[in-house]
Backbone as CSV, one residue per row, in Angstrom:
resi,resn,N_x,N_y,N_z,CA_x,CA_y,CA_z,C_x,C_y,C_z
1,UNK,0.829,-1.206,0.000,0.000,0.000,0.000,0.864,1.256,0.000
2,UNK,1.847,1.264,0.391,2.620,2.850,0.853,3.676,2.479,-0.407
3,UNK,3.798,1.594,-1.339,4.318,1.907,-2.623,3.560,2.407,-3.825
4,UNK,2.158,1.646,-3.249,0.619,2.562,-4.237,1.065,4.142,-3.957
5,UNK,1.044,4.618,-2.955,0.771,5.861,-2.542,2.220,6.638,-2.668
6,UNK,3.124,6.250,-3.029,4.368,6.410,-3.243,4.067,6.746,-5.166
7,UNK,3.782,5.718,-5.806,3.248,6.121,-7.071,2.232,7.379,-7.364
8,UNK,1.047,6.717,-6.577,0.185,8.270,-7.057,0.270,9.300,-6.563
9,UNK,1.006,9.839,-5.506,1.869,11.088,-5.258,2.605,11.399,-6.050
10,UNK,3.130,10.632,-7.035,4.264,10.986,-8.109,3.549,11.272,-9.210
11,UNK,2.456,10.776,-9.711,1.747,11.111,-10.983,1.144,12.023,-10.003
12,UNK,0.364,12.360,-9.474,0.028,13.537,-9.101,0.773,15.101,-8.809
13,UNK,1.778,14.746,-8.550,2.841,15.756,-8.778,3.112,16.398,-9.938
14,UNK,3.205,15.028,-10.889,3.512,15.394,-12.433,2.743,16.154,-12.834
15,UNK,1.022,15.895,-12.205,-0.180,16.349,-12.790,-0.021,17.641,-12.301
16,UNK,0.214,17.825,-11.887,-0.103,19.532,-11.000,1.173,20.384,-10.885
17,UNK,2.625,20.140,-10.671,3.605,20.535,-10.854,4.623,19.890,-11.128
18,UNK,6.042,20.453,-11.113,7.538,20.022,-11.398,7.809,19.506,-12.866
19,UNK,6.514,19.620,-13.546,6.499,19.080,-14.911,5.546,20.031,-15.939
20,UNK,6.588,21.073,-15.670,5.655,22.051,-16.166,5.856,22.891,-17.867
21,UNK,7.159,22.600,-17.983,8.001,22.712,-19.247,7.055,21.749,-20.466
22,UNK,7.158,21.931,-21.634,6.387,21.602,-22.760,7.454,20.982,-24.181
23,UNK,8.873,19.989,-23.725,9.451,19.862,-25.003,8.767,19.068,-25.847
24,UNK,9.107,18.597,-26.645,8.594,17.142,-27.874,9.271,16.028,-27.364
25,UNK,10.034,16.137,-26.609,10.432,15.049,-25.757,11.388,15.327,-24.876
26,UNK,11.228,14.550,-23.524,11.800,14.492,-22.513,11.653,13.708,-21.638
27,UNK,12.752,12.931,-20.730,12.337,11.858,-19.891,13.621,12.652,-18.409
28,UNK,13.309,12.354,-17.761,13.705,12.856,-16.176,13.285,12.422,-14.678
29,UNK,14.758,12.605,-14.239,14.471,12.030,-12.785,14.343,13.151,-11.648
30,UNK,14.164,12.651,-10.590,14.080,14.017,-9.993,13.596,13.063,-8.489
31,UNK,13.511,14.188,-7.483,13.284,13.895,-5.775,12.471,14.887,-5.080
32,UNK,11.339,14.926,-4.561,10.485,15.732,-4.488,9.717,15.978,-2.735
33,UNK,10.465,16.625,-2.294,9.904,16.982,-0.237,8.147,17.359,-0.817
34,UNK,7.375,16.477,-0.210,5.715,16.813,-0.650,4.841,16.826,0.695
35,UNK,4.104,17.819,0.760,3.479,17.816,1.884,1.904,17.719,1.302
36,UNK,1.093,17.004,1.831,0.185,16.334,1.545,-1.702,16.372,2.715
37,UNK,-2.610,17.360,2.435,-3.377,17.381,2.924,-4.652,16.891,2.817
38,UNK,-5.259,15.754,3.404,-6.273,14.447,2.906,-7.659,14.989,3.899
39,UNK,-8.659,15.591,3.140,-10.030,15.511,3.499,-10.638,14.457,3.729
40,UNK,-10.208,13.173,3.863,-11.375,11.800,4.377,-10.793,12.036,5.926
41,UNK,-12.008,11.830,6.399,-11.740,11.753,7.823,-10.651,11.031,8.595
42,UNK,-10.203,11.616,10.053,-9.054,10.855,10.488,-7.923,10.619,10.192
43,UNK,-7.996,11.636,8.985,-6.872,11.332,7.909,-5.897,13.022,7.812
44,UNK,-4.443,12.790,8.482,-3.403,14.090,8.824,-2.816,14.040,7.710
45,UNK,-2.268,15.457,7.681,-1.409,15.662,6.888,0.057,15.302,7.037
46,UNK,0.480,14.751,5.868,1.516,13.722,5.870,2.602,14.956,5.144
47,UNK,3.838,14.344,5.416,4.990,14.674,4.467,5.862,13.517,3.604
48,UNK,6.337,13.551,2.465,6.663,12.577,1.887,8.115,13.374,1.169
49,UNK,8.942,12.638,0.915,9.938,12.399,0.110,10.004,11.536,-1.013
50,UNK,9.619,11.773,-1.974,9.239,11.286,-3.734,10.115,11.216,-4.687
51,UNK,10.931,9.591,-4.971,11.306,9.498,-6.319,10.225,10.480,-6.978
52,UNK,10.800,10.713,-8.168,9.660,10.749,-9.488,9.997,10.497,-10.963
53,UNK,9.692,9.806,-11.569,9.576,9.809,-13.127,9.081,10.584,-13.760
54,UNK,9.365,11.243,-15.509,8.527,11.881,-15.726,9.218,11.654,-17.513
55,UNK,8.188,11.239,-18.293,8.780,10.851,-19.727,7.310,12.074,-20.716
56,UNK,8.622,12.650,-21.489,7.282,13.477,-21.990,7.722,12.988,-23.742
57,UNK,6.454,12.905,-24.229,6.488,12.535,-25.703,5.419,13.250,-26.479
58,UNK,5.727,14.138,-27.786,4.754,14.760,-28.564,5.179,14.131,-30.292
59,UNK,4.652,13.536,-30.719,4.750,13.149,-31.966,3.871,13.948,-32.865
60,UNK,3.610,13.500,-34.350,2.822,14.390,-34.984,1.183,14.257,-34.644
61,UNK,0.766,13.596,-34.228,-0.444,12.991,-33.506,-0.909,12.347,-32.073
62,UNK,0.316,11.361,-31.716,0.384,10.783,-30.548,1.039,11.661,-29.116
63,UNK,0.537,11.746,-28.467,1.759,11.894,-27.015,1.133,11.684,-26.054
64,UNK,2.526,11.766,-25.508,2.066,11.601,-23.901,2.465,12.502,-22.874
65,UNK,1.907,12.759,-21.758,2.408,14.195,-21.420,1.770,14.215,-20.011
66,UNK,1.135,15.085,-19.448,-0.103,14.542,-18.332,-0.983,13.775,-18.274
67,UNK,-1.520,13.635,-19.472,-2.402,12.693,-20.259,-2.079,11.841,-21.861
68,UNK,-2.369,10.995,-22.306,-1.625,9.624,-22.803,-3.070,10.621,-23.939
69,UNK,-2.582,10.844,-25.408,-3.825,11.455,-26.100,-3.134,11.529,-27.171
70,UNK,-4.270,12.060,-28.477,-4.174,11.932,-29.847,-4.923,13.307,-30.785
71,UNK,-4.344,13.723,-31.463,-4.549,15.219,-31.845,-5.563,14.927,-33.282
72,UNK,-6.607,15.133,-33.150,-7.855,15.235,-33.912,-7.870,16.187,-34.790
73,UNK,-7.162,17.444,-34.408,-7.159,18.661,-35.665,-6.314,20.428,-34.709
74,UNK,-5.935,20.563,-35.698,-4.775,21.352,-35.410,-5.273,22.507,-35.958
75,UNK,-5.779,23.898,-35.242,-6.146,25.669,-35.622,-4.776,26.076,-35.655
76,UNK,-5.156,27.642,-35.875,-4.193,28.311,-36.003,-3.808,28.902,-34.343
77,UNK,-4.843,28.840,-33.495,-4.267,28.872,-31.946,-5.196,27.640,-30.957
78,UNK,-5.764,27.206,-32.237,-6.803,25.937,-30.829,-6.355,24.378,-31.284
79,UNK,-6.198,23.534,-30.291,-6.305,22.121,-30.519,-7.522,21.300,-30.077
80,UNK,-7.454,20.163,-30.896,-8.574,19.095,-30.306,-8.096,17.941,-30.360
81,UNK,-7.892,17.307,-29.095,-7.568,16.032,-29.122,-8.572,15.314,-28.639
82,UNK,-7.697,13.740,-28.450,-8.553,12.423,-27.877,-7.805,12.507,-26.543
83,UNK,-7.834,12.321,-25.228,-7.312,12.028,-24.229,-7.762,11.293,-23.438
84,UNK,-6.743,10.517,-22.302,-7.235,9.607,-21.296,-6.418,9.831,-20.004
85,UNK,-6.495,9.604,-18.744,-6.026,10.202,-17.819,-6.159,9.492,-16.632
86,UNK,-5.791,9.385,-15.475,-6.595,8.435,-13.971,-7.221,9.500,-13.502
87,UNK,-8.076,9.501,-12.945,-9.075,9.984,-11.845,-8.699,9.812,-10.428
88,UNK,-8.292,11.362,-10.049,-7.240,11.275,-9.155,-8.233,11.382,-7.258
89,UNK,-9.571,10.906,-8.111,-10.100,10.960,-6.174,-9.670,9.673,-5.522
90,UNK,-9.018,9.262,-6.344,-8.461,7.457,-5.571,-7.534,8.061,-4.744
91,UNK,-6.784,9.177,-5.059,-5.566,9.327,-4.018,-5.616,9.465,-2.423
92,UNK,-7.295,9.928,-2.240,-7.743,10.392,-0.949,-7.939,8.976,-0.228
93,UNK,-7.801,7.841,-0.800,-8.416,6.582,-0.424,-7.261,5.608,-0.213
94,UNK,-5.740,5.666,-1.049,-4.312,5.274,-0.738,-4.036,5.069,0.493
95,UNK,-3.593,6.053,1.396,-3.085,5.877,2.740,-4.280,4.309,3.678
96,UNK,-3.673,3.826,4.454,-4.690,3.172,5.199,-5.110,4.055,6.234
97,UNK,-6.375,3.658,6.153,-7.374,4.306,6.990,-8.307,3.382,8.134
98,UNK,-7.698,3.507,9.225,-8.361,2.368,10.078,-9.800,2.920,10.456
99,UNK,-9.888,3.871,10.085,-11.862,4.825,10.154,-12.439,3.943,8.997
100,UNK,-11.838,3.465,7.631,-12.639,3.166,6.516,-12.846,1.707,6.542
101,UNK,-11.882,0.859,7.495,-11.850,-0.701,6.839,-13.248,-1.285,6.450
102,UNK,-13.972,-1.004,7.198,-15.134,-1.645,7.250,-16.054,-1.231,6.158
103,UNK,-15.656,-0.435,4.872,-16.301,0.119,4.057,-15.846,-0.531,2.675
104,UNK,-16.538,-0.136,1.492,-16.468,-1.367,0.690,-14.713,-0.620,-0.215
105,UNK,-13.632,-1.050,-0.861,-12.677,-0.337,-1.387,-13.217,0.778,-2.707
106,UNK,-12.352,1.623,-2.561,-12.643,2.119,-3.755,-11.557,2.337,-4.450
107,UNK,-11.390,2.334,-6.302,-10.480,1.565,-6.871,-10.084,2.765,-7.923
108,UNK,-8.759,2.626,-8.332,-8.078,3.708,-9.332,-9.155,3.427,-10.456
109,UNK,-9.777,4.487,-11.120,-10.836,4.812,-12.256,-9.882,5.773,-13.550
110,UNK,-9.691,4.954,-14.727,-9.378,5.475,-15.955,-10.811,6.417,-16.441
111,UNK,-10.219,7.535,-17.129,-11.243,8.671,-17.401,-10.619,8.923,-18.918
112,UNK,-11.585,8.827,-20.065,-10.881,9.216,-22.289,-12.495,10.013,-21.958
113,UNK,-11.737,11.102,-23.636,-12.884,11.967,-23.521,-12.442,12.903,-24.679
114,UNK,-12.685,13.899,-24.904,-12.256,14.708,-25.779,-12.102,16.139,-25.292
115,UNK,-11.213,16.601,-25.673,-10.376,17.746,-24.921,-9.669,18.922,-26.137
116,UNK,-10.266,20.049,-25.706,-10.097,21.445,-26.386,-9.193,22.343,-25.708
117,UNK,-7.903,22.740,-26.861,-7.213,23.533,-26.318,-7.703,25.077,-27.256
118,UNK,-6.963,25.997,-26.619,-7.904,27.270,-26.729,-6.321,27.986,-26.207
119,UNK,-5.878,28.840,-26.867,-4.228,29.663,-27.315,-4.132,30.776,-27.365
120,UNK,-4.158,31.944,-26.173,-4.208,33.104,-26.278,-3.086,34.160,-25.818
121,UNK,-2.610,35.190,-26.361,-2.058,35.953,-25.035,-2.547,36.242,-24.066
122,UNK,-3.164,36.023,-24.098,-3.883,36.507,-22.488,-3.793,35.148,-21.507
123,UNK,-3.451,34.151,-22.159,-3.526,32.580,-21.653,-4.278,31.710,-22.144
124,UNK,-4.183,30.431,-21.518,-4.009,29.121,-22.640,-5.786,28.583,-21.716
125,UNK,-6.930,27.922,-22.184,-7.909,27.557,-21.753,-8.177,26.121,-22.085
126,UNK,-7.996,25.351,-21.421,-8.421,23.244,-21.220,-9.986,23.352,-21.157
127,UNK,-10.640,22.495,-22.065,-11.821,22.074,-21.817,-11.993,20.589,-21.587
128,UNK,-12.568,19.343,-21.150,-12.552,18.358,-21.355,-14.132,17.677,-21.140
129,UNK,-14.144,16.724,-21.803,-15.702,16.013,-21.533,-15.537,14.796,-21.372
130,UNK,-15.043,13.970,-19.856,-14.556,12.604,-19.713,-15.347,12.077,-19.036
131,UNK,-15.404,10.612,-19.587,-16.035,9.623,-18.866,-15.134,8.160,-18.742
132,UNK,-15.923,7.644,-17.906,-14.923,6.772,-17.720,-15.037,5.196,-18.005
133,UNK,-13.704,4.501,-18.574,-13.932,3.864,-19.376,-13.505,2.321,-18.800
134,UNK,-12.903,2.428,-17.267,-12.502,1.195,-16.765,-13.339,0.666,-15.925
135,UNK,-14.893,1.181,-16.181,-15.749,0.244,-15.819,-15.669,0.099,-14.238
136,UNK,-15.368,1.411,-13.688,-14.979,1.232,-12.278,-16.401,1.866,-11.303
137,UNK,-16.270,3.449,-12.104,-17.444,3.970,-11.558,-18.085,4.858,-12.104
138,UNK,-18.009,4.570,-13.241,-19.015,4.902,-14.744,-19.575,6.242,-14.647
139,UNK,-18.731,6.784,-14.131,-19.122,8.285,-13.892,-18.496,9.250,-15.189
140,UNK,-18.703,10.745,-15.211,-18.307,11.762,-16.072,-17.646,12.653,-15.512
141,UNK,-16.757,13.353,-16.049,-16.030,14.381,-15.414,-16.129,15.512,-16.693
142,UNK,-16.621,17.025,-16.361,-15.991,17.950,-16.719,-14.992,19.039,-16.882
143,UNK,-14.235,19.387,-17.502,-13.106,20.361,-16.822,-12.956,21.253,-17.856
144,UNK,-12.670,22.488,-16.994,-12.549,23.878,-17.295,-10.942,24.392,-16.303
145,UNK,-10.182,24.865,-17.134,-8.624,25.240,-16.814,-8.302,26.128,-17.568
146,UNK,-7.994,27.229,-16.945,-7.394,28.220,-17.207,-6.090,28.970,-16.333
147,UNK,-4.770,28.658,-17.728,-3.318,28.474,-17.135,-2.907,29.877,-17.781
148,UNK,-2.123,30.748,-17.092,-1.367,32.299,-17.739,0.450,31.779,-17.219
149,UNK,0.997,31.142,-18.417,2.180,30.951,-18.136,3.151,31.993,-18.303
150,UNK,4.229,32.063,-17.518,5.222,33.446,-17.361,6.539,33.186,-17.599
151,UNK,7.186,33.785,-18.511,8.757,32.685,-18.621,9.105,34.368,-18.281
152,UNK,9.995,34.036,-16.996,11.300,35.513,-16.605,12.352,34.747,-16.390
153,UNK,13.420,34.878,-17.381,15.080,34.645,-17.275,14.811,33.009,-17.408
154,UNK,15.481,32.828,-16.500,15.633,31.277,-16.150,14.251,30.751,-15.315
155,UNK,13.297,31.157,-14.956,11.996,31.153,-14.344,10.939,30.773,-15.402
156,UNK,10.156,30.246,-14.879,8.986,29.621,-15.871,7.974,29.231,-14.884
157,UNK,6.753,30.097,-15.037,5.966,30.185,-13.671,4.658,30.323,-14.212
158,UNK,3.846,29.315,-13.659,2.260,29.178,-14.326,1.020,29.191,-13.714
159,UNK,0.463,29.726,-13.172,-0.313,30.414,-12.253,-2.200,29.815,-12.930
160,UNK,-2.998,28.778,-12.360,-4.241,28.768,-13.261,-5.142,28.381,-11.983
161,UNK,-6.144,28.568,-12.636,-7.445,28.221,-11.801,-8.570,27.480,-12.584
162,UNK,-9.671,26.717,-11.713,-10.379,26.118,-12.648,-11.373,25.510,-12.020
163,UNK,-12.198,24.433,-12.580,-13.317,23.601,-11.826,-13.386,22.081,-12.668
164,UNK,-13.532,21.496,-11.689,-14.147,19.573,-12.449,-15.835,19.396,-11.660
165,UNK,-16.396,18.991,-12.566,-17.628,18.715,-11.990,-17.769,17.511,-12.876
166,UNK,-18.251,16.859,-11.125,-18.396,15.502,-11.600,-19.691,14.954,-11.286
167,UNK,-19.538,13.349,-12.126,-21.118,13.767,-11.945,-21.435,12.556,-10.737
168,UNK,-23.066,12.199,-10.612,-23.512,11.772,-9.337,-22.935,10.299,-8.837
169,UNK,-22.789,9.492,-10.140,-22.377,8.031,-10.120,-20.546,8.279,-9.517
170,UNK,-19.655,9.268,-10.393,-18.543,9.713,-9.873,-18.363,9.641,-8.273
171,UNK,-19.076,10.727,-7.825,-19.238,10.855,-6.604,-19.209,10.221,-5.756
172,UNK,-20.658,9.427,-5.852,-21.024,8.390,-4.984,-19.893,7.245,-4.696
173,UNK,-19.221,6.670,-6.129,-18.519,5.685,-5.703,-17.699,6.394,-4.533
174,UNK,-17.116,7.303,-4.874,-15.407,7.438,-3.708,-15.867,7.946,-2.453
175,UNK,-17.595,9.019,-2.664,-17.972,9.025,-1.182,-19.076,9.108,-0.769
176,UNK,-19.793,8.175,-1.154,-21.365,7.715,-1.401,-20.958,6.886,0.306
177,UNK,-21.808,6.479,0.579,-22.223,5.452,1.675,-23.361,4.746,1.746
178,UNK,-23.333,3.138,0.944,-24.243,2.877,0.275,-24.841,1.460,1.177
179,UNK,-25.193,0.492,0.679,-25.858,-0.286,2.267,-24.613,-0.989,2.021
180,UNK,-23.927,-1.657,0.883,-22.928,-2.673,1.255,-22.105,-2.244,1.999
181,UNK,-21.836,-0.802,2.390,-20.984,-0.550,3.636,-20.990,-0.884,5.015
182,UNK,-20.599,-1.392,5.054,-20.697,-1.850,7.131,-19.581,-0.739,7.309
183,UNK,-20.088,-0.887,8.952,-19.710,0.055,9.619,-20.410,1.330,10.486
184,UNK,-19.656,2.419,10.838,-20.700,2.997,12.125,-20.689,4.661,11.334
185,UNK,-20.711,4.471,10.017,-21.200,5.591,9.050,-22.896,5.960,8.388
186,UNK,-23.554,6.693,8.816,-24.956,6.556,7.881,-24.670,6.558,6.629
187,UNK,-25.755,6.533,5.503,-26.180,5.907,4.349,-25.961,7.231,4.220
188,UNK,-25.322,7.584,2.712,-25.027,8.731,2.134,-25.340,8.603,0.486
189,UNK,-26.208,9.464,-0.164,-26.438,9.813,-1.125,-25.898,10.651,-1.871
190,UNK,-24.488,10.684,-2.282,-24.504,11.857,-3.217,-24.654,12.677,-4.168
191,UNK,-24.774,13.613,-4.522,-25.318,13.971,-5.943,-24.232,14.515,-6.971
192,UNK,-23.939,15.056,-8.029,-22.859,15.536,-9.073,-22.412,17.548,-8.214
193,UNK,-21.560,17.187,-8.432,-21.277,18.667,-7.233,-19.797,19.108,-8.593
194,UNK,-19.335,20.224,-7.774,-18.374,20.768,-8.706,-17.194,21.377,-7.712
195,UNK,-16.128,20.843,-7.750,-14.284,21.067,-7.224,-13.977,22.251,-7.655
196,UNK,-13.607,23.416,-7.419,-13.133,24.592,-7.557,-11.166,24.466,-6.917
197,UNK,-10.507,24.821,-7.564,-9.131,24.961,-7.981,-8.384,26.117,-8.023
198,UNK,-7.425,26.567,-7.065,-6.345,27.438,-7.745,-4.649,26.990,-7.569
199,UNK,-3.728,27.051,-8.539,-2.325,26.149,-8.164,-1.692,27.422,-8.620
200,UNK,-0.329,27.569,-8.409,0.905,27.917,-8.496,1.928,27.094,-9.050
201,UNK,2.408,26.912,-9.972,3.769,26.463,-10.151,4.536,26.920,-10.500
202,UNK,6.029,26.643,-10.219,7.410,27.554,-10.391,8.380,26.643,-10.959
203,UNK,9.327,26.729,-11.601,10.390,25.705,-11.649,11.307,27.188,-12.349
204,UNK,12.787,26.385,-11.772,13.736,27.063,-11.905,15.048,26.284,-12.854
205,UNK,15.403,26.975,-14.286,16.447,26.550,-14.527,17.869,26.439,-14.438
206,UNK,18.702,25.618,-13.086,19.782,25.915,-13.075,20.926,25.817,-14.118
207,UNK,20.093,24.816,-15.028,21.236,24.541,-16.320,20.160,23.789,-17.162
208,UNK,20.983,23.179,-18.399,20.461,23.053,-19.239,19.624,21.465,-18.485
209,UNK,20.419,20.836,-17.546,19.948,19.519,-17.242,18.970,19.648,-16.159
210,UNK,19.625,20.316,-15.413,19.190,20.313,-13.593,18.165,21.587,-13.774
211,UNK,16.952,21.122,-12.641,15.524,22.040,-12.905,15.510,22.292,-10.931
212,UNK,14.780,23.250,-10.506,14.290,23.001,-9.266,12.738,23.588,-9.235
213,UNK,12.091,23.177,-8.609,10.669,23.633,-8.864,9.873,23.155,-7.554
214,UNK,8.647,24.183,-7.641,7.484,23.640,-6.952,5.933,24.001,-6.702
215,UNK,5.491,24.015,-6.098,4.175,24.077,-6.711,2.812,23.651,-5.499
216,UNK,2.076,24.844,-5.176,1.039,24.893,-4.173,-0.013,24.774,-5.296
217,UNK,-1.099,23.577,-4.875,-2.769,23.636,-5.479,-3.286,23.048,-4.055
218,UNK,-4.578,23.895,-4.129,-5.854,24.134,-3.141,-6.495,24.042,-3.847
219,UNK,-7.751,22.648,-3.299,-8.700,22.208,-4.051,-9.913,22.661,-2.994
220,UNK,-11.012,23.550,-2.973,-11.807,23.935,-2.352,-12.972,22.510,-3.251
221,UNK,-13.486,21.299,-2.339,-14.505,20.488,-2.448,-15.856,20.990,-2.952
222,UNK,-16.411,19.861,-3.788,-18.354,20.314,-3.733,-19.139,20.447,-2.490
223,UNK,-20.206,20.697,-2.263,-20.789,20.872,-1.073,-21.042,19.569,-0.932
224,UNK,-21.293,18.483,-2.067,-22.032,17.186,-2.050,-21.053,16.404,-1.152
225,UNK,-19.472,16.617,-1.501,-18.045,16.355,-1.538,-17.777,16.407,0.100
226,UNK,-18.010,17.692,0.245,-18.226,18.086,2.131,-19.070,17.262,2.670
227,UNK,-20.453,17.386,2.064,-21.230,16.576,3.564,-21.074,15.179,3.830
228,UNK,-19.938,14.362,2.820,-20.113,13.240,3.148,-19.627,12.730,4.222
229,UNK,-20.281,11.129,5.193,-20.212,11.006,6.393,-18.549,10.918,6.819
230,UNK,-17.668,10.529,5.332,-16.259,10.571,5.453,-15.550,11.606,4.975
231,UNK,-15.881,12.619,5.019,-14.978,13.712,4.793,-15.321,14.596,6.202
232,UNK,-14.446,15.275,6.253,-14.413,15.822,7.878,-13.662,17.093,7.302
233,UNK,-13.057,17.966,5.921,-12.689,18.864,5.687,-13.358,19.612,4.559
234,UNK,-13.372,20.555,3.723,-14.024,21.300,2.670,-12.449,21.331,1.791
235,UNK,-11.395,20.993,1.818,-10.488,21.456,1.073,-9.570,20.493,0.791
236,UNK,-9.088,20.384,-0.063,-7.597,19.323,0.257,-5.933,20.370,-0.327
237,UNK,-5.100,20.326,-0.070,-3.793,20.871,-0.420,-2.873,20.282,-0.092
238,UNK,-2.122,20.285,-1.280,-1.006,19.587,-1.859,0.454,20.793,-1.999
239,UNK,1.502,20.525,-1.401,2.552,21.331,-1.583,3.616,20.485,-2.066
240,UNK,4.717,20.915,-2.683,6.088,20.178,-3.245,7.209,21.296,-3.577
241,UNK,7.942,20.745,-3.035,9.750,21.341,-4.110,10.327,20.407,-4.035
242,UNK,10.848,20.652,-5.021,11.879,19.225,-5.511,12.933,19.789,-6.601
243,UNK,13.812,18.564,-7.007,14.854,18.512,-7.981,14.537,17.659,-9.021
244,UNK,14.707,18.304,-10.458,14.616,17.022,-11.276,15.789,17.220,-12.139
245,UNK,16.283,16.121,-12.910,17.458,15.968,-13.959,16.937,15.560,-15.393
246,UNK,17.013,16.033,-16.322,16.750,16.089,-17.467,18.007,15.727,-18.379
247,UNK,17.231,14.310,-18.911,18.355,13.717,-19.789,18.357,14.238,-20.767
């Protein structure tokens, strides 16, 4: 279990910072001090020390990058791809939780969909329309992202905000409370609610190889998200700096 959670701290990192640069390819190592704040009940904030991987690939159609996707048609400032991604409310569910045993597991969920990029000076706008396809918890996700990236000197700093709204089946699985749950939790219904977002990321180039970076996101929860009988916070936050090496 604490090598699960050793992994999805690391793709989650990737997802949100230290991997913030955009080549046509790149693969890199790196070590990452992460401080880690978990809204399911009973559940402290941890600190971690993180290998991390991070392989970036853009071909004329294919790549891979935060998301594993395929480029449908190319504007003069907008893209449209195919994309697929994990569904990162499993991460709240990683750590063991001696409050949850008695509740039924809930399981890493693959999310493909189709996804609009949108290219401005003023900044870059993500749309996405995902559902999910590993048959886990057949739910939908929407997303709206809006990133204003800043390159000063050796600095490269990306500042966005945004929302996922997901929908009721989503929900319910990761914090529904349904009868197969045993345990000393009431029956919880949830409905499709919407995650509100703001992150920071920074990375610094000391050379052409060596990067240092890091990166605060605050996830303010749905209300649906809050009242459930296992969440005991309205927010979750994630902090990191780290080192990475670029081959």
């Amino acid at each position: 279990m604490k090598k699960s959670l050793w992994m999805f701290l690391a793709v989650l990192i990737c997802r949100q910072g230290l991997c913030i640069d955009k080549p046509d390819r790149e693969f890199s190592l790196g070590l990452v001090l992460s401080r880690f704040e978990n809204p399911v009940i009973n559940s402290h904030s941890r600190n971690y020390v993180l290998p991390t991987a991070n392989f970036i690939y853009y071909g004329e159609k294919f790549f891979i990058d935060e998301e594993i996707g395929y480029t449908l048609k190319n504007f003069d400032n907008a893209v449209i791809n195919i994309v697929g991604s994990f569904n990162l409310d499993f991460i709240y569910f990683v750590p063991h939780n001696a409050s949850l045993d008695k509740l039924r597991n809930r399981h890493l969920s693959f999310m493909a969909g189709i996804e609009a990029l949108y290219f401005t000076r003023s900044g870059e706008i993500q749309l996405q329309a995902l559902q999910d396809i590993s048959n886990t918890q057949n739910g939908q996700q929407l997303v709206f992202n809006y990133r204003f990236p800043l390159r000063v000197r050796q600095w490269n700093i990306v500042p966005q905000i945004g929302l996922h709204w997901k929908s009721k089946k989503l929900i319910q699985y990761y914090y529904g409370i349904e009868a197969e749950d045993a345990g000393s939790f009431p029956l919880y219904d949830a409905q499709s609610g919407i995650n509100t977002y703001a992150a920071l990321d920074a990375e610094y180039a000391i050379n052409y190889h060596w990067l240092l970076g890091g990166f605060v996101h605050y996830t303010k929860l749905a209300s649906t998200i809050e009242k459930s009988p296992i969440i005991e916070k309205n927010r979750a936050l994630t902090l990191a700096i780290g080192v990475k090496y670029v081959f």
